[in-house]
XYZ file of C-alpha atoms in Angstrom:
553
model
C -17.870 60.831 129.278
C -21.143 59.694 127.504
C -21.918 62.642 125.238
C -24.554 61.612 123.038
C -27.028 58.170 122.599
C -29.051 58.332 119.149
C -31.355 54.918 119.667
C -33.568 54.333 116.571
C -36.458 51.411 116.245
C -35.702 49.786 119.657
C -38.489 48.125 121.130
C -41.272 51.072 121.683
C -38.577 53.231 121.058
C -39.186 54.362 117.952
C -36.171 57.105 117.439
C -34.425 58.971 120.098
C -30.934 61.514 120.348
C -30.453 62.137 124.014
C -27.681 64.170 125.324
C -25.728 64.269 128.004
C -24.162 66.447 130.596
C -20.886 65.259 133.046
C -22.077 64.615 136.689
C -25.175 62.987 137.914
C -27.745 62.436 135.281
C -31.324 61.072 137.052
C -33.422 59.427 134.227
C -36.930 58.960 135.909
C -40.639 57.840 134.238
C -43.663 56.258 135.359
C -42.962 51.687 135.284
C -43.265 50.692 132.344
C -42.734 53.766 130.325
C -39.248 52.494 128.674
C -36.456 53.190 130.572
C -35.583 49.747 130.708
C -34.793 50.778 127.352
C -32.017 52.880 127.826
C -30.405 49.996 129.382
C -30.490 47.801 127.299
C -29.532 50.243 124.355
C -26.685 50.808 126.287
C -26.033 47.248 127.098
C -26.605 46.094 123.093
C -23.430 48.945 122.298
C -21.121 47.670 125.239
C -21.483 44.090 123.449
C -24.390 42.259 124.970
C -25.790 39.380 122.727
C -28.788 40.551 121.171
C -32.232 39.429 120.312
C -34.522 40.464 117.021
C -37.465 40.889 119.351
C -35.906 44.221 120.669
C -36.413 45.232 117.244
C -39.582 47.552 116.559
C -42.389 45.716 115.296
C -42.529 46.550 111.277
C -39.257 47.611 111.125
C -36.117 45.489 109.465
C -33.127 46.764 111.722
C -32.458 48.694 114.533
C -29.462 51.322 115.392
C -27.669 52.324 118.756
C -25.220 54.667 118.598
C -22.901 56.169 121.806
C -20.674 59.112 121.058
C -18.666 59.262 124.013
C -15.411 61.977 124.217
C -11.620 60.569 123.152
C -10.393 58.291 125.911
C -8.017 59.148 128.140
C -7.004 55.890 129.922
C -3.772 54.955 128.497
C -4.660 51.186 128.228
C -8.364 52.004 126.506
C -5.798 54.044 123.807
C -3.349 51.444 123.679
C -6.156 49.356 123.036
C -7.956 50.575 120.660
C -4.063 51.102 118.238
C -3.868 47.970 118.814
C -6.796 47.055 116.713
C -6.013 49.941 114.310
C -8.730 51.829 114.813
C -8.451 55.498 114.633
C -8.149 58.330 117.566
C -10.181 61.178 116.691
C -11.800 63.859 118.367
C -14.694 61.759 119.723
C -15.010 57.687 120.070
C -17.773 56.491 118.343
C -19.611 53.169 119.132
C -22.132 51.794 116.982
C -24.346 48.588 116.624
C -26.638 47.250 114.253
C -29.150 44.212 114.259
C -31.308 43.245 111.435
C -34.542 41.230 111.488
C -31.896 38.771 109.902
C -30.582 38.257 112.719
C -27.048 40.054 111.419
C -25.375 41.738 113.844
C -22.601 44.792 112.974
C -20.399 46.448 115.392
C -18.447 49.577 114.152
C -15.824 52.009 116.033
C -15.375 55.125 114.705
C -16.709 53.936 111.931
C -14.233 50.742 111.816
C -16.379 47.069 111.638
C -14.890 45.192 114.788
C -15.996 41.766 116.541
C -18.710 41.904 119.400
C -15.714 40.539 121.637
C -13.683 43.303 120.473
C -16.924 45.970 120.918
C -17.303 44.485 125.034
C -13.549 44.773 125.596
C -13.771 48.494 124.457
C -16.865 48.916 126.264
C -15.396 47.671 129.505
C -12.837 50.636 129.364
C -15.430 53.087 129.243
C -18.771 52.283 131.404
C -19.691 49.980 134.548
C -23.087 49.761 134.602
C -24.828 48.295 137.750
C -28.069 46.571 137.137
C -29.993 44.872 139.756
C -28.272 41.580 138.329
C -25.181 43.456 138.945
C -25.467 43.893 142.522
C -26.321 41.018 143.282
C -22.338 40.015 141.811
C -21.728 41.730 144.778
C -22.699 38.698 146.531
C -19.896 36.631 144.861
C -16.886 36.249 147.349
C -14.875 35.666 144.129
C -15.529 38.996 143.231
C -14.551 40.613 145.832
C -10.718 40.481 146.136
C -10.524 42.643 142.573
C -12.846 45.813 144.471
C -10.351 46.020 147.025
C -7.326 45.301 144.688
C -9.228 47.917 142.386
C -9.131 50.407 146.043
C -5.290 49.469 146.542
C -4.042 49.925 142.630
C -2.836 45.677 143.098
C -4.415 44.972 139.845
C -1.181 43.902 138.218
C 0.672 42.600 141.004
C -2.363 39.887 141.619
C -2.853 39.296 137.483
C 0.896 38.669 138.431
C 0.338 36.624 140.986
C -2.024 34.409 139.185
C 0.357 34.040 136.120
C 2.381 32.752 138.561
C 0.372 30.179 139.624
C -0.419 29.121 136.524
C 2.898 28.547 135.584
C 3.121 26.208 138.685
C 0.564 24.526 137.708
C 1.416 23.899 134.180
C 4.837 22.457 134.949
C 3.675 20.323 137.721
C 1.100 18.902 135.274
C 3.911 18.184 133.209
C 6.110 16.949 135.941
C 2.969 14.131 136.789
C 2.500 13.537 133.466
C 6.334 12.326 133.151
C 5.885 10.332 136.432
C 2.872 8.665 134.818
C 4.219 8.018 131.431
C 7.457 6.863 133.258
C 5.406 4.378 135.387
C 3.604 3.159 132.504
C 6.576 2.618 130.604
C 8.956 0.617 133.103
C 5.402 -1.735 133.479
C 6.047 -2.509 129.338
C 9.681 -2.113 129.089
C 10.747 -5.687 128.545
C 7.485 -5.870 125.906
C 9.320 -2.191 124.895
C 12.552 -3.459 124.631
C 11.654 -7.076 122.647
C 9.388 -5.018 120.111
C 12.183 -3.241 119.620
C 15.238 -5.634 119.093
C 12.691 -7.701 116.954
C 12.236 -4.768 114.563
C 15.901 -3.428 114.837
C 17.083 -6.876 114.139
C 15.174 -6.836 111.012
C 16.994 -3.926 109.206
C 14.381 -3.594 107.028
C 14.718 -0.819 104.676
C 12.206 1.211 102.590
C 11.367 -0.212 99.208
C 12.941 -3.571 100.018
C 9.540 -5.538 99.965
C 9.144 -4.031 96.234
C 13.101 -4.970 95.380
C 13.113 -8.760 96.682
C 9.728 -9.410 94.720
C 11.311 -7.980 91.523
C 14.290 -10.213 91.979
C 12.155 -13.313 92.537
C 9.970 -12.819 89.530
C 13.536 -12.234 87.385
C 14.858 -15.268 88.791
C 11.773 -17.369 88.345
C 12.023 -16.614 84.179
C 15.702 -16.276 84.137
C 15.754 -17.925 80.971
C 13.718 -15.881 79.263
C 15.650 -13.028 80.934
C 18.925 -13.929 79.165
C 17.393 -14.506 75.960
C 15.964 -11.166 76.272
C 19.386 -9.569 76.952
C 21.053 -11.625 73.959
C 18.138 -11.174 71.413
C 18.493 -7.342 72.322
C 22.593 -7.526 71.780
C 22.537 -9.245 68.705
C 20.035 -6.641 67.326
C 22.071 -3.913 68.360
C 25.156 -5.318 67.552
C 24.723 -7.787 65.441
C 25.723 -8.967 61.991
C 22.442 -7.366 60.864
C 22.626 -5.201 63.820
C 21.019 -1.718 63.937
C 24.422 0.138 64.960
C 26.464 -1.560 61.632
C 23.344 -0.760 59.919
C 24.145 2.986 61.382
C 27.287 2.994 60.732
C 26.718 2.110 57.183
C 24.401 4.641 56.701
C 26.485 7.355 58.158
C 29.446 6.399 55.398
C 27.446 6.608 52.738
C 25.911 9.583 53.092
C 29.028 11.006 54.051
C 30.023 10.132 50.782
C 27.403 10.931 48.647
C 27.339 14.697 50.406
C 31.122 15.089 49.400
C 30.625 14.065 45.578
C 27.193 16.559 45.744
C 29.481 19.475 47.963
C 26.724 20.565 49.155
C 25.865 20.990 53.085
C 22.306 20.255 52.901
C 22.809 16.535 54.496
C 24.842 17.735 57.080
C 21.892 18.054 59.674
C 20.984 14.763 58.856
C 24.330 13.310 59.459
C 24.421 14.727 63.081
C 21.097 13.456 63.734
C 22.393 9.921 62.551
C 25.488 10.160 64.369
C 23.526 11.267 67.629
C 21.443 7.876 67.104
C 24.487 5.426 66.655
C 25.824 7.272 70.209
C 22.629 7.074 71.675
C 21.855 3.231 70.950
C 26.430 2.128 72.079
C 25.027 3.540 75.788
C 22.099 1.455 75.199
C 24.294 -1.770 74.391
C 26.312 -0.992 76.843
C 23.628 -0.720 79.318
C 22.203 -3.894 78.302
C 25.552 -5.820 78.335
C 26.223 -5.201 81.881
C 22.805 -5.867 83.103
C 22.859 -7.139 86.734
C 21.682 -10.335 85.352
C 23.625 -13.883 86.750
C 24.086 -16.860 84.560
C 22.232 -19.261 86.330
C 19.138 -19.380 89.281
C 21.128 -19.717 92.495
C 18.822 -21.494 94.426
C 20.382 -20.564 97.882
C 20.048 -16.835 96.802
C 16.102 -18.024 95.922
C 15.835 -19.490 99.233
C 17.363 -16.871 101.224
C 15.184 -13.916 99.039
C 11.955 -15.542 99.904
C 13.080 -16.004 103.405
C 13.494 -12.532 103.594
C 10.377 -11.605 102.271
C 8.574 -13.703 104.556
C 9.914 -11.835 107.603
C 9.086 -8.833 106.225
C 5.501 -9.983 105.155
C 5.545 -11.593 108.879
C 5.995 -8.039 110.633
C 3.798 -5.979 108.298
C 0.855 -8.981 109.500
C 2.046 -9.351 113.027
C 1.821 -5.418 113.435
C -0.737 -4.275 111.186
C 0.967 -2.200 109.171
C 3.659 -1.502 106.229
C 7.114 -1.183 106.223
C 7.367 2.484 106.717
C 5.000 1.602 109.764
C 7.383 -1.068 111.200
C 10.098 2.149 110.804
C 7.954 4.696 112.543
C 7.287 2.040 114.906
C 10.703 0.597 115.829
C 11.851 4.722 116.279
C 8.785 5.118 118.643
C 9.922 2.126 120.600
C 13.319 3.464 121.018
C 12.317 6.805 121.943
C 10.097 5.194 124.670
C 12.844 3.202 125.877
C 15.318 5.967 125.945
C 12.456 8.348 127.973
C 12.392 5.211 130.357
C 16.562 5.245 130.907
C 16.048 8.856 130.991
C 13.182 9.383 132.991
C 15.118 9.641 136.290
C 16.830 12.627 134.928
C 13.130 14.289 133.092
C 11.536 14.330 136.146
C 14.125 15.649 138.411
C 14.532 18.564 136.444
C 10.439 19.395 136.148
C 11.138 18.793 139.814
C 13.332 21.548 140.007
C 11.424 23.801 137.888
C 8.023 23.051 139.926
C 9.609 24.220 142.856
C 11.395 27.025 141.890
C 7.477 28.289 140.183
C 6.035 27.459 143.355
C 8.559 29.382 145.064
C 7.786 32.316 143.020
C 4.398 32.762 143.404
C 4.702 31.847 147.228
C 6.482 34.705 147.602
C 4.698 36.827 145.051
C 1.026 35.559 147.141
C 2.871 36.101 150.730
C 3.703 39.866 149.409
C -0.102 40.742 147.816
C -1.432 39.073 150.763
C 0.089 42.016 152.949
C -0.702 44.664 150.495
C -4.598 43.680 150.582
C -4.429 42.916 154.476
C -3.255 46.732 154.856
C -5.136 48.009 152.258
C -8.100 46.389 153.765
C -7.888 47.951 157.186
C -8.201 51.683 155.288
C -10.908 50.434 152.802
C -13.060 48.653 155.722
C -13.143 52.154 157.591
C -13.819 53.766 154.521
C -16.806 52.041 153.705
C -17.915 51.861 157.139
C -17.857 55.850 157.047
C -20.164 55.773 153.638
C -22.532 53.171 154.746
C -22.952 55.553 157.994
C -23.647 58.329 155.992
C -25.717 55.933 153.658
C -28.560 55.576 157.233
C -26.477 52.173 158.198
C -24.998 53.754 161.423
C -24.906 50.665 163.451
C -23.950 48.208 160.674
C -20.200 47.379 160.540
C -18.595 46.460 157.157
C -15.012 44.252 157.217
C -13.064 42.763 154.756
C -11.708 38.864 156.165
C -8.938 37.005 154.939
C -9.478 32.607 154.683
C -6.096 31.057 153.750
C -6.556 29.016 150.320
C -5.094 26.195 150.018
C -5.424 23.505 147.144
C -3.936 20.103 147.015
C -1.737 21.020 149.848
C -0.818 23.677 147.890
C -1.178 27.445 149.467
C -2.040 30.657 147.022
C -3.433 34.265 147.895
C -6.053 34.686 150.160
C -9.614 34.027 149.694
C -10.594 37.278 150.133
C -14.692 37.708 151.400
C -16.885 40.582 152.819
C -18.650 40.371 156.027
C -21.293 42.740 157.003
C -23.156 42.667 160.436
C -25.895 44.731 159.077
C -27.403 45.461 163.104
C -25.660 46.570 165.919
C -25.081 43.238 168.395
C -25.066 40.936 165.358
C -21.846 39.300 164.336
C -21.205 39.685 160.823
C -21.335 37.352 158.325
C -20.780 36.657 154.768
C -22.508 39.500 152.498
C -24.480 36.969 151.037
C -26.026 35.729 154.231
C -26.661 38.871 155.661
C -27.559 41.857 153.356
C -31.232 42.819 152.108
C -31.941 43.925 148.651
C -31.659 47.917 150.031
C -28.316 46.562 152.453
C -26.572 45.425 148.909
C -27.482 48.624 147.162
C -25.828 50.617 149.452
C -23.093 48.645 150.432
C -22.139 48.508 146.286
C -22.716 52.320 146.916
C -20.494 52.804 149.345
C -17.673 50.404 147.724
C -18.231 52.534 144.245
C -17.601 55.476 146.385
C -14.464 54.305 148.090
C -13.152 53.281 144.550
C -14.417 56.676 143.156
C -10.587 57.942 142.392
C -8.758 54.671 141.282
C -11.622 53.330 139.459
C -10.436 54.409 135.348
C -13.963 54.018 133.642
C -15.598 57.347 132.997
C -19.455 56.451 133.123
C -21.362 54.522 135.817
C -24.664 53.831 135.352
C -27.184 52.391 138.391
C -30.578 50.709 137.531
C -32.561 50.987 140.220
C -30.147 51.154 142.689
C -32.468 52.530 145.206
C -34.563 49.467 145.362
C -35.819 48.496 148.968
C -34.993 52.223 150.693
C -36.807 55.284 151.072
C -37.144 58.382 153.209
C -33.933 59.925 155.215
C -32.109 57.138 153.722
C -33.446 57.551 150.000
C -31.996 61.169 150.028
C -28.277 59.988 151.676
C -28.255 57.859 149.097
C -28.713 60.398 146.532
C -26.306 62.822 148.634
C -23.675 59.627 147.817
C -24.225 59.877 143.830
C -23.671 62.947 143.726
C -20.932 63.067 145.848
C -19.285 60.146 143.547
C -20.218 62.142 140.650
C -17.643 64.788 141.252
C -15.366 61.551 139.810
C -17.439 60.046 137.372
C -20.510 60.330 134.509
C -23.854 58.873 136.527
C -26.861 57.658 134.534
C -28.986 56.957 137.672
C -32.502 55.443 136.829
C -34.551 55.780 139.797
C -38.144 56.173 141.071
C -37.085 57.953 144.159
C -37.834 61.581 144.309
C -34.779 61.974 147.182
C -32.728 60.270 144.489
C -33.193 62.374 141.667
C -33.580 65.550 143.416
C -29.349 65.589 144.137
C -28.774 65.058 140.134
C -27.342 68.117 138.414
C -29.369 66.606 135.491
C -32.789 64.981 134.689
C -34.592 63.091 132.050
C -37.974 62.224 131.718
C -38.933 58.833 129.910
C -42.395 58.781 128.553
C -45.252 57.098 126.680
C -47.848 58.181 124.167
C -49.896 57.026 122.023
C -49.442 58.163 118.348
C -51.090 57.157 115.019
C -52.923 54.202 117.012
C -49.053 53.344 118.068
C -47.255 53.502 121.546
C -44.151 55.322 121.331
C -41.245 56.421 124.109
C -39.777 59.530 124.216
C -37.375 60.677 126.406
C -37.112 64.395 127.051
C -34.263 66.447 129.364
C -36.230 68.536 132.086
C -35.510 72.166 132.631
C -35.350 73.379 136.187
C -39.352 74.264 136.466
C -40.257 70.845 134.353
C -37.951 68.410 136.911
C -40.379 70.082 140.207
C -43.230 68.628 138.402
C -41.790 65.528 137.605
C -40.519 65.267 141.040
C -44.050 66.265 142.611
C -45.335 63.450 140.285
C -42.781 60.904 141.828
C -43.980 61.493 145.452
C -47.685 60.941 144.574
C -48.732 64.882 144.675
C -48.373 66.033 140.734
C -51.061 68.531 141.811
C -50.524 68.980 144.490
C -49.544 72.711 145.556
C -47.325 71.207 148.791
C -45.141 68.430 146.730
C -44.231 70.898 144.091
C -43.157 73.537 146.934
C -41.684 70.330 148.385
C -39.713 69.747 145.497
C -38.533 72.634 144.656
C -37.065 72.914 148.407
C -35.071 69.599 147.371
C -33.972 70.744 143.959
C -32.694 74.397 145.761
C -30.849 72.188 148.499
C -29.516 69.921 146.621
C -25.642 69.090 146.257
């Protein structure tokens, strides 16, 4: 439950700690007094995008804060280790907006994302605005109430992963039998491109190689008097490694007659060079380098570099390109042989996921379809007791059906709100007070399966009034005996059945409006409810209301 909301420099708010009790809390105040407020504090901690208008004129931030008791839903806990946050004695939710326009969310003193902060928040509070109801009127809504009545949650998330598997692989199954088409419309332009560049056997670096060899050929002469200048300086008569070898004797001589070892590094070093310059002459010598031009190995090197100059123009690219390209083309000729075999086995797999979440729809189709018959008599027994005796509530089932393709159920409420009418969809046939109770009466039927703690209803007595205004708050408090309700209301019926009141107020202080919001004792909620009906001095509405507060649930 909702134990505690501190609210500081929100709107006209300027600071506010407001406790709560468990059961039915009515929070009451003449329009316009701020209780909108509450609202949307509690709205700005469960995640809502925020504004820095809400933030009090002069101020630079504003703070909400919801201490609300350690969670007991298992998935709200596994939740909330999941994002490492810790599990103390209370669950603390905080937010923070600056006239910056920064926003902070905190749990338990943790900083978490907004998207993280609404995903927590959805664990622990439904709140039911008039925007809210008004969902009600969405038909695609209305297949998770009564899976939420049945506990079918999981198998329809189920159901729909199912589905979606379908679908994925049958996207992938057309997309094979389009890329196949495609294909066999190019293969013989497939299978040319191919052979051309295959034929080819280009390799990489070979445009470099054959221009090197061109340009060596072209000078050739110069080439071998290169490589027999550089031999007969090694080697010859005047030749650095007799010139070596010379040295090396004669120091070898002159360190014997000195016997001393002091030359002896200098010997190795020498010795080292004459080794170093034989692989050189050696390396030289057998150069790849051929006596003469060949002109037919001229002719066939530049007719080889013209093909591969021809490609890398023809195709746009280089020769690691014309690779890539020719391996593409192969690929695409081998998905075209193979294609046959590709798309029988997506084949296979599309129908045996469509045959899985046939059966999977077929079963949760006969779980709501039962389930519906109870929860259709249920909530024809709430609405009765909610002053729409001769309405009749039912839950119909339209077969969907997609592309030829059949899922679950569309699943849509009818309501013939008069007796003699036929019913209709909700949306057609419900008035602003008809939806308020109807969600009433649906909230009520999902009372014990529904896991959040704290409901909250804005207004929810909006179009109603009288007998029906006091059944109405009979029904809160009845549904409080399974949840936290924060009921804002201007009803007097309404908030006489809450176990709990606060007042919202405005006054003037220091030339400023301010809201404060202050818990009523027993003699302080007859007032306010005296006030509500019109008569706040009047001697009859007081008696009046205390009759309603000593009656109530």
């Amino acid at each position: 439950m909702l134990r505690r909301l501190n609210i500081r420099n929100f709107a006209i708010l300027s600071e506010a700690g407001i406790e709560f009790d468990p059961g039915f809390t009515a929070i009451t105040g003449e329009t316009g007094a701020g209780k909108s407020i509450l609202i949307n504090a509690l709205k700005l901690i469960l995640g809502a995008k925020a504004k820095t208008d809400l933030i009090r004129q002069g101020e630079d931030k504003l703070r909400v804060e919801a201490v609300f008791n350690p969670p007991s839903s298992p998935a709200l806990r596994e939740l909330l280790q999941g994002l490492e946050l810790d599990l103390e004695d209370e669950l603390v939710l905080e937010r923070e907006l600056t006239s910056a326009g920064k926003s902070r969310a905190r749990v338990n003193g943790s900083l978490v994302t907004l998207g993280d902060l609404e995903v927590i928040g959805r664990h622990l509070v439904d709140l039911h605005g008039q925007h809210e109801q008004q969902g009600l009127l969405d038909a695609a809504a209305h297949a998770g109430y009564l899976d939420g009545y049945a506990g079918l949650g999981g198998e329809a998330s189920a159901c729909t992963c199912l589905y979606a598997a379908f679908r994925t692989v049958e996207s992938a199954l057309r997309e094979a039998e389009e890329d196949a088409a495609r294909l066999r419309e190019q293969i013989e332009f497939l299978q040319f491109q191919f052979k051309e560049l295959d034929k080819a056997a280009f390799r990489e670096g070979e445009e470099e190689k054959i221009e090197g060899e061109l340009k060596m050929l072209s000078g050739l002469e110069k080439v071998l008097a290169g490589q027999h200048a550089s031999l007969d300086a090694l080697e010859g008569p005047s030749g650095a490694l007799g010139a070596l070898g010379r040295l090396e004797r004669e120091l070898q001589t002159l360190a014997r007659q000195l016997e001393s070892g002091s030359l002896q590094a200098h010997l190795e070093k020498i010795t080292e060079s004459r080794e170093a310059l034989s692989v050189l002459r050696d390396a030289v010598r057998h150069l790849n380098i051929p006596a003469e031009a060949d002109p037919a190995r001229i002719d066939a090197l530049n007719g080889r570099l013209a093909l591969l100059q021809r490609l890398t123009s023809k195709y746009k690219t280089d020769l690691a390109g014309l690779t890539a390209l020719r391996e593409r083309r192969a690929a695409e000729i081998s998905r075209v042989e193979n294609a046959a075999v590709e798309t029988a086995s997506l084949a296979e797999q599309r129908d045996a996921a469509l045959d899985a979440a046939s059966k999977a729809a077929k079963v949760l189709s006969e779980k709501r379809r039962a389930a519906a018959r109870k929860f259709d008599v249920e909530v024809n027994g709430r609405l009765a007791r909610l002053g729409m005796e001769g309405s009749r509530f039912e839950t119909r089932f339209q077969p969907f059906s997609e592309g030829g393709i059949a899922g679950p159920d569309r699943v849509e409420y009818f309501l013939a709100a008069n007796p003699g009418e036929p019913p209709r969809p909700l949306r057609q046939s419900a008035s602003g007070g008809e939806i308020s109770r109807v969600m009433l009466a649906i909230k009520g039927a999902l009372a014990q399966s529904d896991p959040r703690p704290v409901l909250v209803f804005d207004e929810l007595d909006t179009g109603i009034g009288g007998a029906t205004a006091l059944r109405v708050g009979e029904a809160l408090a009845e549904l409080a005996k399974h949840h936290q309700l924060l009921v804002i209301t201007h009803l007097h019926q309404v908030a006489a059945q809450a176990g709990h009141q606060h007042k919202v107020e405005k006054q003037l202080e220091g030339g400023r409006t301010v809201t404060h919001v202050v818990s009523l004792k027993e003699k302080e909620r007859a007032a306010e409810l005296a006030r509500m009906m019109g008569g706040e001095d009047s001697d009859a509405a007081l008696r009046h209301a205390r009759e309603l507060l000593k009656n109530r649930m």
